[in-house]
PDB file of C-alpha atoms and ligand atoms in Angstrom:
ATOM      1  CA  MET B 271     -15.784  -5.697 -21.116  1.00 63.00           C
ATOM      2  CA  THR B 272     -13.493  -8.379 -19.671  1.00 73.00           C
ATOM      3  CA  PRO B 273      -9.906  -7.083 -19.432  1.00 79.00           C
ATOM      4  CA  ALA B 274      -7.126  -8.954 -21.202  1.00 87.00           C
ATOM      5  CA  ALA B 275      -4.856 -11.286 -19.207  1.00 91.00           C
ATOM      6  CA  SER B 276      -1.864  -9.351 -20.502  1.00 88.00           C
ATOM      7  CA  ALA B 277      -3.219  -6.048 -19.099  1.00 92.00           C
ATOM      8  CA  PRO B 278      -1.304  -4.583 -16.168  1.00 94.00           C
ATOM      9  CA  ILE B 279      -2.192  -4.652 -12.497  1.00 97.00           C
ATOM     10  CA  GLY B 280      -2.694  -1.120 -11.208  1.00 97.00           C
ATOM     11  CA  ILE B 281      -1.170  -0.460  -7.792  1.00 98.00           C
ATOM     12  CA  PHE B 282      -1.291   2.826  -5.930  1.00 98.00           C
ATOM     13  CA  ASP B 283      -0.388   4.551  -2.690  1.00 98.00           C
ATOM     14  CA  SER B 284       0.114   8.040  -1.392  1.00 98.00           C
ATOM     15  CA  GLY B 285       3.828   7.560  -2.008  1.00 98.00           C
ATOM     16  CA  LEU B 286       6.534   4.945  -1.697  1.00 98.00           C
ATOM     17  CA  GLY B 287       4.757   2.714   0.832  1.00 98.00           C
ATOM     18  CA  GLY B 288       2.929   0.696  -1.806  1.00 98.00           C
ATOM     19  CA  LEU B 289       6.284  -0.484  -3.101  1.00 98.00           C
ATOM     20  CA  SER B 290       6.324  -2.861  -0.132  1.00 98.00           C
ATOM     21  CA  VAL B 291       3.273  -4.486  -1.753  1.00 98.00           C
ATOM     22  CA  TRP B 292       4.549  -4.065  -5.326  1.00 98.00           C
ATOM     23  CA  ARG B 293       7.741  -5.993  -4.563  1.00 97.00           C
ATOM     24  CA  GLN B 294       5.763  -8.930  -3.134  1.00 98.00           C
ATOM     25  CA  ILE B 295       3.464  -9.018  -6.160  1.00 98.00           C
ATOM     26  CA  VAL B 296       6.368  -8.945  -8.591  1.00 96.00           C
ATOM     27  CA  ALA B 297       8.232 -11.626  -6.653  1.00 96.00           C
ATOM     28  CA  LEU B 298       5.201 -13.961  -6.571  1.00 97.00           C
ATOM     29  CA  LEU B 299       3.893 -13.183 -10.054  1.00 97.00           C
ATOM     30  CA  PRO B 300       6.914 -12.488 -12.257  1.00 95.00           C
ATOM     31  CA  ALA B 301       4.933 -12.664 -15.521  1.00 94.00           C
ATOM     32  CA  GLU B 302       2.600  -9.851 -14.539  1.00 95.00           C
ATOM     33  CA  SER B 303       2.932  -6.235 -15.651  1.00 94.00           C
ATOM     34  CA  THR B 304       2.274  -3.428 -13.201  1.00 95.00           C
ATOM     35  CA  LEU B 305       1.435   0.222 -13.306  1.00 95.00           C
ATOM     36  CA  TYR B 306       2.292   1.912 -10.028  1.00 96.00           C
ATOM     37  CA  VAL B 307       0.971   5.369  -9.104  1.00 96.00           C
ATOM     38  CA  ALA B 308       2.452   7.317  -6.201  1.00 97.00           C
ATOM     39  CA  ASP B 309       0.399  10.342  -5.215  1.00 96.00           C
ATOM     40  CA  ARG B 310       3.326  12.181  -3.750  1.00 96.00           C
ATOM     41  CA  ALA B 311       1.659  15.512  -4.447  1.00 94.00           C
ATOM     42  CA  HIS B 312      -0.622  14.672  -1.512  1.00 95.00           C
ATOM     43  CA  VAL B 313       1.454  12.439   0.779  1.00 96.00           C
ATOM     44  CA  PRO B 314       0.859  11.836   3.657  1.00 96.00           C
ATOM     45  CA  TYR B 315      -2.790  10.737   3.357  1.00 96.00           C
ATOM     46  CA  GLY B 316      -2.875   9.572   6.955  1.00 94.00           C
ATOM     47  CA  SER B 317      -3.491  12.941   8.564  1.00 90.00           C
ATOM     48  CA  ARG B 318      -5.944  14.193   5.909  1.00 94.00           C
ATOM     49  CA  GLN B 319      -9.738  14.381   6.112  1.00 93.00           C
ATOM     50  CA  GLU B 320     -11.679  11.363   4.908  1.00 94.00           C
ATOM     51  CA  GLY B 321     -13.223  13.347   2.026  1.00 93.00           C
ATOM     52  CA  GLU B 322      -9.868  14.390   0.654  1.00 93.00           C
ATOM     53  CA  ILE B 323      -8.403  10.880   0.881  1.00 95.00           C
ATOM     54  CA  ARG B 324     -11.432   9.501  -0.871  1.00 95.00           C
ATOM     55  CA  ALA B 325     -11.315  12.103  -3.627  1.00 94.00           C
ATOM     56  CA  TYR B 326      -7.652  11.460  -4.462  1.00 94.00           C
ATOM     57  CA  SER B 327      -7.762   7.709  -4.195  1.00 96.00           C
ATOM     58  CA  GLU B 328     -11.066   7.357  -6.045  1.00 95.00           C
ATOM     59  CA  ALA B 329      -9.655   9.476  -8.886  1.00 93.00           C
ATOM     60  CA  ILE B 330      -6.537   7.282  -9.146  1.00 95.00           C
ATOM     61  CA  GLY B 331      -8.344   3.963  -8.760  1.00 96.00           C
ATOM     62  CA  SER B 332     -11.021   4.815 -11.299  1.00 93.00           C
ATOM     63  CA  ARG B 333      -8.501   6.100 -13.852  1.00 91.00           C
ATOM     64  CA  LEU B 334      -6.500   2.887 -13.556  1.00 93.00           C
ATOM     65  CA  LEU B 335      -9.598   0.777 -14.118  1.00 93.00           C
ATOM     66  CA  GLU B 336     -10.857   2.961 -16.978  1.00 90.00           C
ATOM     67  CA  ALA B 337      -7.437   2.793 -18.556  1.00 87.00           C
ATOM     68  CA  GLY B 338      -7.769  -1.013 -18.766  1.00 90.00           C
ATOM     69  CA  CYS B 339      -5.970  -2.445 -15.754  1.00 94.00           C
ATOM     70  CA  LYS B 340      -7.210  -5.969 -15.163  1.00 96.00           C
ATOM     71  CA  ALA B 341      -7.055  -5.574 -11.395  1.00 97.00           C
ATOM     72  CA  ILE B 342      -6.140  -2.834  -8.971  1.00 98.00           C
ATOM     73  CA  VAL B 343      -4.498  -3.032  -5.583  1.00 98.00           C
ATOM     74  CA  VAL B 344      -5.041  -0.104  -3.259  1.00 98.00           C
ATOM     75  CA  ALA B 345      -1.627  -0.524  -1.666  1.00 98.00           C
ATOM     76  CA  CYS B 346      -2.418   1.899   1.140  1.00 98.00           C
ATOM     77  CA  ASN B 347      -4.318   1.095   4.316  1.00 97.00           C
ATOM     78  CA  THR B 348      -5.422   4.696   4.698  1.00 97.00           C
ATOM     79  CA  ALA B 349      -6.926   4.879   1.196  1.00 97.00           C
ATOM     80  CA  SER B 350      -8.387   1.365   1.405  1.00 96.00           C
ATOM     81  CA  ALA B 351     -10.333   2.387   4.510  1.00 94.00           C
ATOM     82  CA  VAL B 352     -12.347   4.912   2.530  1.00 94.00           C
ATOM     83  CA  VAL B 353     -12.257   4.002  -1.148  1.00 95.00           C
ATOM     84  CA  LEU B 354     -12.726   0.249  -1.503  1.00 95.00           C
ATOM     85  CA  GLN B 355     -16.491   0.350  -1.111  1.00 94.00           C
ATOM     86  CA  PRO B 356     -17.167   3.267  -3.473  1.00 96.00           C
ATOM     87  CA  LEU B 357     -14.817   1.816  -6.123  1.00 97.00           C
ATOM     88  CA  ARG B 358     -16.456  -1.612  -5.892  1.00 97.00           C
ATOM     89  CA  GLU B 359     -19.893  -0.044  -6.247  1.00 97.00           C
ATOM     90  CA  ARG B 360     -18.776   2.030  -9.249  1.00 96.00           C
ATOM     91  CA  PHE B 361     -16.909  -0.835 -10.984  1.00 96.00           C
ATOM     92  CA  PRO B 362     -18.894  -3.976 -10.143  1.00 96.00           C
ATOM     93  CA  GLY B 363     -17.223  -7.223 -11.184  1.00 94.00           C
ATOM     94  CA  GLN B 364     -13.737  -5.674 -11.406  1.00 96.00           C
ATOM     95  CA  LEU B 365     -10.916  -7.042  -9.260  1.00 98.00           C
ATOM     96  CA  ILE B 366     -10.314  -4.395  -6.598  1.00 98.00           C
ATOM     97  CA  LEU B 367      -8.092  -5.401  -3.697  1.00 98.00           C
ATOM     98  CA  GLY B 368      -7.083  -3.353  -0.696  1.00 97.00           C
ATOM     99  CA  LEU B 369      -5.063  -3.430   2.455  1.00 95.00           C
ATOM    100  CA  GLU B 370      -6.602  -3.805   5.845  1.00 87.00           C
ATOM    101  CA  PRO B 371      -4.694  -4.206   9.101  1.00 87.00           C
ATOM    102  CA  ALA B 372      -3.882  -7.912   9.531  1.00 93.00           C
ATOM    103  CA  VAL B 373      -5.874  -8.273  12.734  1.00 95.00           C
ATOM    104  CA  LYS B 374      -7.171 -11.761  11.853  1.00 95.00           C
ATOM    105  CA  PRO B 375      -3.739 -13.470  11.571  1.00 96.00           C
ATOM    106  CA  ALA B 376      -2.538 -11.529  14.620  1.00 97.00           C
ATOM    107  CA  VAL B 377      -5.463 -12.876  16.679  1.00 97.00           C
ATOM    108  CA  ALA B 378      -4.603 -16.403  15.544  1.00 96.00           C
ATOM    109  CA  LEU B 379      -0.963 -15.922  16.571  1.00 97.00           C
ATOM    110  CA  THR B 380      -1.114 -14.096  19.897  1.00 98.00           C
ATOM    111  CA  ARG B 381      -0.440 -16.066  23.055  1.00 97.00           C
ATOM    112  CA  SER B 382      -0.645 -13.115  25.426  1.00 98.00           C
ATOM    113  CA  GLY B 383      -4.076 -12.047  24.114  1.00 98.00           C
ATOM    114  CA  VAL B 384      -2.782  -8.570  23.301  1.00 98.00           C
ATOM    115  CA  VAL B 385      -2.229  -7.410  19.736  1.00 98.00           C
ATOM    116  CA  GLY B 386      -0.672  -4.093  18.760  1.00 98.00           C
ATOM    117  CA  VAL B 387      -1.614  -2.286  15.540  1.00 98.00           C
ATOM    118  CA  MET B 388       0.514   0.476  14.053  1.00 98.00           C
ATOM    119  CA  ALA B 389      -1.315   2.717  11.572  1.00 97.00           C
ATOM    120  CA  THR B 390      -2.126   6.282  10.539  1.00 96.00           C
ATOM    121  CA  PRO B 391      -4.835   8.334  12.289  1.00 95.00           C
ATOM    122  CA  ALA B 392      -7.170   8.041   9.283  1.00 94.00           C
ATOM    123  CA  THR B 393      -6.893   4.233   9.200  1.00 95.00           C
ATOM    124  CA  PHE B 394      -7.953   3.983  12.847  1.00 95.00           C
ATOM    125  CA  GLN B 395     -10.839   6.370  12.239  1.00 92.00           C
ATOM    126  CA  GLY B 396     -12.071   4.433   9.219  1.00 87.00           C
ATOM    127  CA  ARG B 397     -14.997   2.001   9.236  1.00 85.00           C
ATOM    128  CA  LEU B 398     -12.855  -0.784   7.744  1.00 88.00           C
ATOM    129  CA  PHE B 399     -10.607  -0.964  10.817  1.00 92.00           C
ATOM    130  CA  ARG B 400     -13.568  -0.934  13.224  1.00 91.00           C
ATOM    131  CA  ALA B 401     -15.285  -3.659  11.222  1.00 92.00           C
ATOM    132  CA  THR B 402     -12.108  -5.787  11.114  1.00 92.00           C
ATOM    133  CA  VAL B 403     -11.621  -5.506  14.865  1.00 93.00           C
ATOM    134  CA  GLY B 404     -15.304  -6.201  15.498  1.00 93.00           C
ATOM    135  CA  ARG B 405     -15.172  -9.306  13.327  1.00 93.00           C
ATOM    136  CA  HIS B 406     -11.890 -10.862  14.415  1.00 92.00           C
ATOM    137  CA  ALA B 407     -10.787  -9.466  17.756  1.00 91.00           C
ATOM    138  CA  THR B 408     -13.654 -10.192  20.067  1.00 89.00           C
ATOM    139  CA  ARG B 409     -11.536 -12.141  22.559  1.00 90.00           C
ATOM    140  CA  VAL B 410      -8.221 -10.265  22.423  1.00 96.00           C
ATOM    141  CA  ARG B 411      -7.207  -6.772  23.380  1.00 97.00           C
ATOM    142  CA  VAL B 412      -6.168  -4.564  20.458  1.00 97.00           C
ATOM    143  CA  VAL B 413      -3.809  -1.708  21.305  1.00 97.00           C
ATOM    144  CA  GLU B 414      -3.991   0.996  18.646  1.00 97.00           C
ATOM    145  CA  GLN B 415      -0.809   2.944  18.033  1.00 98.00           C
ATOM    146  CA  VAL B 416      -1.076   6.009  15.829  1.00 97.00           C
ATOM    147  CA  CYS B 417       2.329   6.418  14.206  1.00 97.00           C
ATOM    148  CA  LEU B 418       2.278  10.042  13.212  1.00 95.00           C
ATOM    149  CA  GLY B 419       5.317  11.016  11.174  1.00 95.00           C
ATOM    150  CA  LEU B 420       6.626   7.499  10.490  1.00 96.00           C
ATOM    151  CA  ALA B 421       5.483   7.352   6.852  1.00 96.00           C
ATOM    152  CA  ASP B 422       7.003  10.819   6.369  1.00 95.00           C
ATOM    153  CA  LEU B 423      10.432   9.561   7.420  1.00 95.00           C
ATOM    154  CA  VAL B 424      10.218   6.732   4.885  1.00 95.00           C
ATOM    155  CA  GLU B 425       9.182   9.282   2.242  1.00 95.00           C
ATOM    156  CA  ALA B 426      12.117  11.478   3.273  1.00 93.00           C
ATOM    157  CA  GLY B 427      14.497   8.582   2.595  1.00 87.00           C
ATOM    158  CA  ASP B 428      15.375   8.119   6.242  1.00 81.00           C
ATOM    159  CA  PRO B 429      14.015   4.660   7.210  1.00 83.00           C
ATOM    160  CA  ASP B 430      17.243   3.624   8.950  1.00 84.00           C
ATOM    161  CA  GLY B 431      18.137   6.904  10.636  1.00 85.00           C
ATOM    162  CA  GLN B 432      18.301   7.789  14.337  1.00 91.00           C
ATOM    163  CA  ARG B 433      15.146   9.905  14.086  1.00 91.00           C
ATOM    164  CA  THR B 434      13.205   6.864  12.867  1.00 94.00           C
ATOM    165  CA  GLU B 435      14.568   4.740  15.702  1.00 94.00           C
ATOM    166  CA  ALA B 436      13.675   7.346  18.318  1.00 95.00           C
ATOM    167  CA  LEU B 437      10.163   7.642  16.925  1.00 96.00           C
ATOM    168  CA  LEU B 438       9.765   3.859  16.837  1.00 98.00           C
ATOM    169  CA  ARG B 439      10.845   3.478  20.448  1.00 97.00           C
ATOM    170  CA  GLY B 440       8.066   5.866  21.492  1.00 98.00           C
ATOM    171  CA  PHE B 441       5.481   4.007  19.378  1.00 98.00           C
ATOM    172  CA  LEU B 442       6.450   0.513  20.457  1.00 98.00           C
ATOM    173  CA  GLU B 443       6.796   1.136  24.166  1.00 98.00           C
ATOM    174  CA  PRO B 444       3.022   1.451  24.988  1.00 98.00           C
ATOM    175  CA  MET B 445       2.194  -1.725  23.013  1.00 98.00           C
ATOM    176  CA  LEU B 446       4.927  -3.701  24.762  1.00 98.00           C
ATOM    177  CA  ALA B 447       3.944  -2.291  28.148  1.00 98.00           C
ATOM    178  CA  ALA B 448       0.376  -3.476  27.478  1.00 98.00           C
ATOM    179  CA  GLY B 449       1.711  -7.006  26.866  1.00 98.00           C
ATOM    180  CA  ALA B 450       1.455  -7.190  23.081  1.00 98.00           C
ATOM    181  CA  ASP B 451       3.303 -10.202  21.665  1.00 98.00           C
ATOM    182  CA  THR B 452       2.079  -9.634  18.086  1.00 98.00           C
ATOM    183  CA  ILE B 453       2.352  -6.354  16.196  1.00 98.00           C
ATOM    184  CA  VAL B 454       0.570  -5.611  12.928  1.00 98.00           C
ATOM    185  CA  LEU B 455       2.002  -3.177  10.396  1.00 98.00           C
ATOM    186  CA  GLY B 456      -1.153  -1.313   9.388  1.00 97.00           C
ATOM    187  CA  CYS B 457       0.494   0.991   6.883  1.00 98.00           C
ATOM    188  CA  THR B 458       2.368   0.006   3.761  1.00 98.00           C
ATOM    189  CA  HIS B 459       5.218   2.354   4.566  1.00 98.00           C
ATOM    190  CA  TYR B 460       6.102   0.472   7.738  1.00 98.00           C
ATOM    191  CA  PRO B 461       7.551  -2.736   6.219  1.00 97.00           C
ATOM    192  CA  PHE B 462      10.486  -0.502   5.260  1.00 97.00           C
ATOM    193  CA  VAL B 463      11.311  -0.170   8.946  1.00 97.00           C
ATOM    194  CA  ILE B 464      10.448  -3.763   9.905  1.00 97.00           C
ATOM    195  CA  GLU B 465      14.070  -4.663  10.716  1.00 95.00           C
ATOM    196  CA  ALA B 466      14.338  -1.761  13.161  1.00 96.00           C
ATOM    197  CA  ILE B 467      10.996  -2.752  14.711  1.00 98.00           C
ATOM    198  CA  ARG B 468      12.111  -6.378  15.092  1.00 97.00           C
ATOM    199  CA  ARG B 469      15.374  -5.270  16.692  1.00 96.00           C
ATOM    200  CA  LEU B 470      13.541  -3.047  19.155  1.00 97.00           C
ATOM    201  CA  VAL B 471      10.812  -5.531  20.155  1.00 98.00           C
ATOM    202  CA  GLY B 472      13.079  -8.590  20.374  1.00 97.00           C
ATOM    203  CA  PRO B 473      12.535 -12.175  19.195  1.00 97.00           C
ATOM    204  CA  ASP B 474       9.501 -12.915  21.357  1.00 97.00           C
ATOM    205  CA  VAL B 475       7.257 -10.484  19.518  1.00 98.00           C
ATOM    206  CA  THR B 476       5.904 -11.367  16.058  1.00 98.00           C
ATOM    207  CA  VAL B 477       5.683  -8.504  13.574  1.00 98.00           C
ATOM    208  CA  ILE B 478       3.203  -9.000  10.716  1.00 98.00           C
ATOM    209  CA  ASP B 479       3.656  -7.441   7.283  1.00 97.00           C
ATOM    210  CA  PRO B 480       0.405  -8.134   5.369  1.00 95.00           C
ATOM    211  CA  ALA B 481       1.927  -7.566   1.891  1.00 97.00           C
ATOM    212  CA  PRO B 482       2.814 -11.230   1.129  1.00 97.00           C
ATOM    213  CA  ALA B 483      -0.773 -12.289   1.927  1.00 96.00           C
ATOM    214  CA  VAL B 484      -2.126  -9.589  -0.403  1.00 98.00           C
ATOM    215  CA  ALA B 485       0.090 -10.876  -3.211  1.00 98.00           C
ATOM    216  CA  ARG B 486      -1.162 -14.427  -2.617  1.00 98.00           C
ATOM    217  CA  HIS B 487      -4.778 -13.250  -2.589  1.00 97.00           C
ATOM    218  CA  LEU B 488      -4.228 -11.391  -5.867  1.00 98.00           C
ATOM    219  CA  SER B 489      -2.630 -14.476  -7.384  1.00 98.00           C
ATOM    220  CA  SER B 490      -5.595 -16.687  -6.506  1.00 98.00           C
ATOM    221  CA  LEU B 491      -8.122 -14.114  -7.797  1.00 98.00           C
ATOM    222  CA  LEU B 492      -6.281 -13.802 -11.126  1.00 98.00           C
ATOM    223  CA  GLU B 493      -6.144 -17.572 -11.380  1.00 97.00           C
ATOM    224  CA  ARG B 494      -9.848 -17.928 -10.620  1.00 97.00           C
ATOM    225  CA  HIS B 495     -10.773 -15.313 -13.235  1.00 96.00           C
ATOM    226  CA  GLY B 496      -8.477 -16.746 -15.910  1.00 96.00           C
ATOM    227  CA  LEU B 497      -6.433 -13.527 -15.861  1.00 97.00           C
ATOM    228  CA  ARG B 498      -2.881 -14.774 -15.207  1.00 97.00           C
ATOM    229  CA  ALA B 499      -0.492 -13.146 -17.672  1.00 95.00           C
ATOM    230  CA  PRO B 500       1.377 -15.273 -20.211  1.00 90.00           C
ATOM    231  CA  PRO B 501       5.073 -15.611 -19.375  1.00 88.00           C
ATOM    232  CA  GLY B 502       7.722 -13.345 -20.894  1.00 81.00           C
ATOM    233  CA  THR B 503       5.729 -10.165 -21.398  1.00 75.00           C
ATOM    234  CA  SER B 504       6.091  -8.324 -18.101  1.00 87.00           C
ATOM    235  CA  CYS B 505       6.685  -4.602 -17.924  1.00 89.00           C
ATOM    236  CA  HIS B 506       6.612  -2.249 -14.971  1.00 92.00           C
ATOM    237  CA  ARG B 507       5.831   1.452 -15.156  1.00 93.00           C
ATOM    238  CA  PHE B 508       5.857   3.995 -12.385  1.00 94.00           C
ATOM    239  CA  LEU B 509       3.885   7.224 -12.312  1.00 94.00           C
ATOM    240  CA  THR B 510       4.157   9.936  -9.695  1.00 95.00           C
ATOM    241  CA  THR B 511       2.184  13.085  -9.090  1.00 94.00           C
ATOM    242  CA  GLY B 512       5.377  14.456  -7.565  1.00 95.00           C
ATOM    243  CA  GLU B 513       8.779  14.915  -9.160  1.00 96.00           C
ATOM    244  CA  ALA B 514       9.859  11.995 -11.352  1.00 95.00           C
ATOM    245  CA  GLU B 515      13.575  12.277 -10.599  1.00 96.00           C
ATOM    246  CA  ARG B 516      12.920  12.237  -6.914  1.00 97.00           C
ATOM    247  CA  PHE B 517      10.751   9.155  -7.171  1.00 97.00           C
ATOM    248  CA  ASP B 518      13.473   7.346  -9.144  1.00 96.00           C
ATOM    249  CA  ARG B 519      16.126   8.262  -6.608  1.00 96.00           C
ATOM    250  CA  ASP B 520      13.986   7.275  -3.611  1.00 96.00           C
ATOM    251  CA  ALA B 521      12.787   3.990  -5.143  1.00 96.00           C
ATOM    252  CA  ARG B 522      16.399   3.082  -5.985  1.00 95.00           C
ATOM    253  CA  GLN B 523      17.450   3.808  -2.435  1.00 94.00           C
ATOM    254  CA  LEU B 524      14.510   2.013  -0.849  1.00 94.00           C
ATOM    255  CA  ILE B 525      14.257  -1.191  -2.893  1.00 93.00           C
ATOM    256  CA  GLY B 526      17.122  -0.971  -5.374  1.00 93.00           C
ATOM    257  CA  ILE B 527      15.126  -0.723  -8.631  1.00 92.00           C
ATOM    258  CA  GLU B 528      15.478   1.604 -11.621  1.00 92.00           C
ATOM    259  CA  THR B 529      11.991   3.048 -12.141  1.00 93.00           C
ATOM    260  CA  ALA B 530      12.312   5.668 -14.935  1.00 90.00           C
ATOM    261  CA  SER B 531       9.090   7.146 -13.638  1.00 92.00           C
ATOM    262  CA  LEU B 532       6.798   9.667 -15.356  1.00 91.00           C
ATOM    263  CA  HIS B 533       5.231  12.685 -13.749  1.00 92.00           C
ATOM    264  CA  VAL B 534       1.435  12.780 -14.073  1.00 90.00           C
ATOM    265  CA  PRO B 535      -0.385  15.995 -13.222  1.00 87.00           C
ATOM    266  CA  TRP B 536      -3.559  16.555 -11.253  1.00 89.00           C
ATOM    267  CA  ARG B 537      -6.116  18.888 -12.786  1.00 82.00           C
ATOM    268  CA  GLY B 538      -9.202  20.465 -11.208  1.00 71.00           C
ATOM    269  CA  ALA B 539     -10.178  20.125  -7.615  1.00 69.00           C
ATOM    270  CA  THR B 540     -13.786  19.011  -7.229  1.00 66.00           C
ATOM    271  CA  PRO B 541     -13.570  16.223  -8.136  1.00 71.00           C
ATOM    272  CA  PRO B 542      -9.838  16.017  -8.770  1.00 77.00           C
ATOM    273  CA  GLY B 543      -8.791  14.435 -12.068  1.00 76.00           C
ATOM    274  CA  LEU B 544      -5.584  12.624 -12.855  1.00 77.00           C
ATOM    275  CA  GLU B 545      -4.101  12.814 -16.336  1.00 74.00           C
ATOM    276  CA  LEU B 546      -2.959   9.299 -17.071  1.00 72.00           C
ATOM    277  CA  PRO B 547      -1.275   8.746 -20.421  1.00 71.00           C
ATOM    278  CA  PRO B 548      -2.770   5.961 -22.594  1.00 70.00           C
ATOM    279  CA  LEU B 549      -1.765   2.545 -21.284  1.00 67.00           C
ATOM    280  CA  THR B 550      -0.662   0.728 -24.395  1.00 66.00           C
ATOM    281  CA  PRO B 551       2.353   2.870 -25.422  1.00 67.00           C
ATOM    282  CA  LEU B 552       3.161   3.262 -21.767  1.00 67.00           C
ATOM    283  CA  LEU B 553       3.596  -0.465 -21.372  1.00 65.00           C
ATOM    284  CA  GLN B 554       5.348  -1.193 -24.657  1.00 61.00           C
ATOM    285  CA  LEU B 555       8.719  -1.123 -23.087  1.00 55.00           C
ATOM    286  CA  PRO B 556      11.287  -3.866 -23.030  1.00 51.00           C
ATOM    287  CA  PRO B 557      10.628  -6.287 -20.174  1.00 47.00           C
ATOM    288  CA  GLN B 558      12.539  -5.146 -17.130  1.00 51.00           C
ATOM    289  CA  PRO B 559      14.169  -7.709 -14.852  1.00 46.00           C
ATOM    290  CA  PHE B 560      13.507  -6.981 -11.205  1.00 45.00           C
TER     291      PHE B 560
HETATM  292  N1  DGL R 408       0.966   4.039   3.008  1.00 69.25           N
HETATM  293  C1  DGL R 408      -0.206   4.560   3.606  1.00 69.25           C
HETATM  294  C2  DGL R 408      -0.945   3.473   4.370  1.00 69.25           C
HETATM  295  O1  DGL R 408      -0.776   2.282   4.113  1.00 69.25           O
HETATM  296  C3  DGL R 408      -0.170   5.763   4.454  1.00 69.25           C
HETATM  297  C4  DGL R 408       0.871   6.766   4.424  1.00 69.25           C
HETATM  298  C5  DGL R 408       0.309   8.165   4.427  1.00 69.25           C
HETATM  299  O2  DGL R 408      -0.056   8.672   5.488  1.00 69.25           O
HETATM  300  O3  DGL R 408       0.194   8.686   3.319  1.00 69.25           O
HETATM  301  O4  DGL R 408      -1.723   3.762   5.225  1.00 69.25           O
END
């Protein structure tokens, strides 16, 4: 069944990181409604086993599609690396977008021939990253920087603190020493520390946040499929597998929005199931200006 143009776009991440994608989508497509799921019961995904990441993200992605979302955006590089293919096979013809490290634009931009990529361990281990590098980075050197603990500091509400800065210095130094003049943010949590990164690397290094390109890609896919929402009906709902109050507080602090989130519980383990409330009442809220 073809989803309705007024149906929401499902967006999910292990936690708050996907909000860096959400805000670009909402800015570019103000008529669209969104349903955001943060799996904070299991954050961080980046240091988990592939099987676990796939189980959680497949459960969330499939529930969003079954619930009637007209498109989903896997707003997490780590989850995208393992779940895009199985979801596309299970839901053929549905609009399923993901995040992959922006190696292609970085290769086009670099003058030094060295590109740095910041991501989680699981993203670097995934096939998607290998394939992206193999396809686009044949003539440049790609320096991989595992940024263990960086997403956790964003989750902990400390993106601007001294601990973050110290951690960033350690991560940036090897890429700069190798001659990188272009750095890719390969995790959706990292745009929340992009100002600190830019300050530390200086004006001669370009830092790429892929989120605006994902929003543009989504926009063109919706257009092509005749699924752009009519104006004046937008509504945004936020679900978290963690504590709702904490999500609201952290989202307010991070991007200044009032989320009034709902807690959704996991049930069972193999495979894990997510209890999503029915979509229609969930989205019959007054339009919220963001
Ligand atoms: N935001 C996720 C990503 O883009 C990862 C954070 C985590 O480790 O959960 O990779």
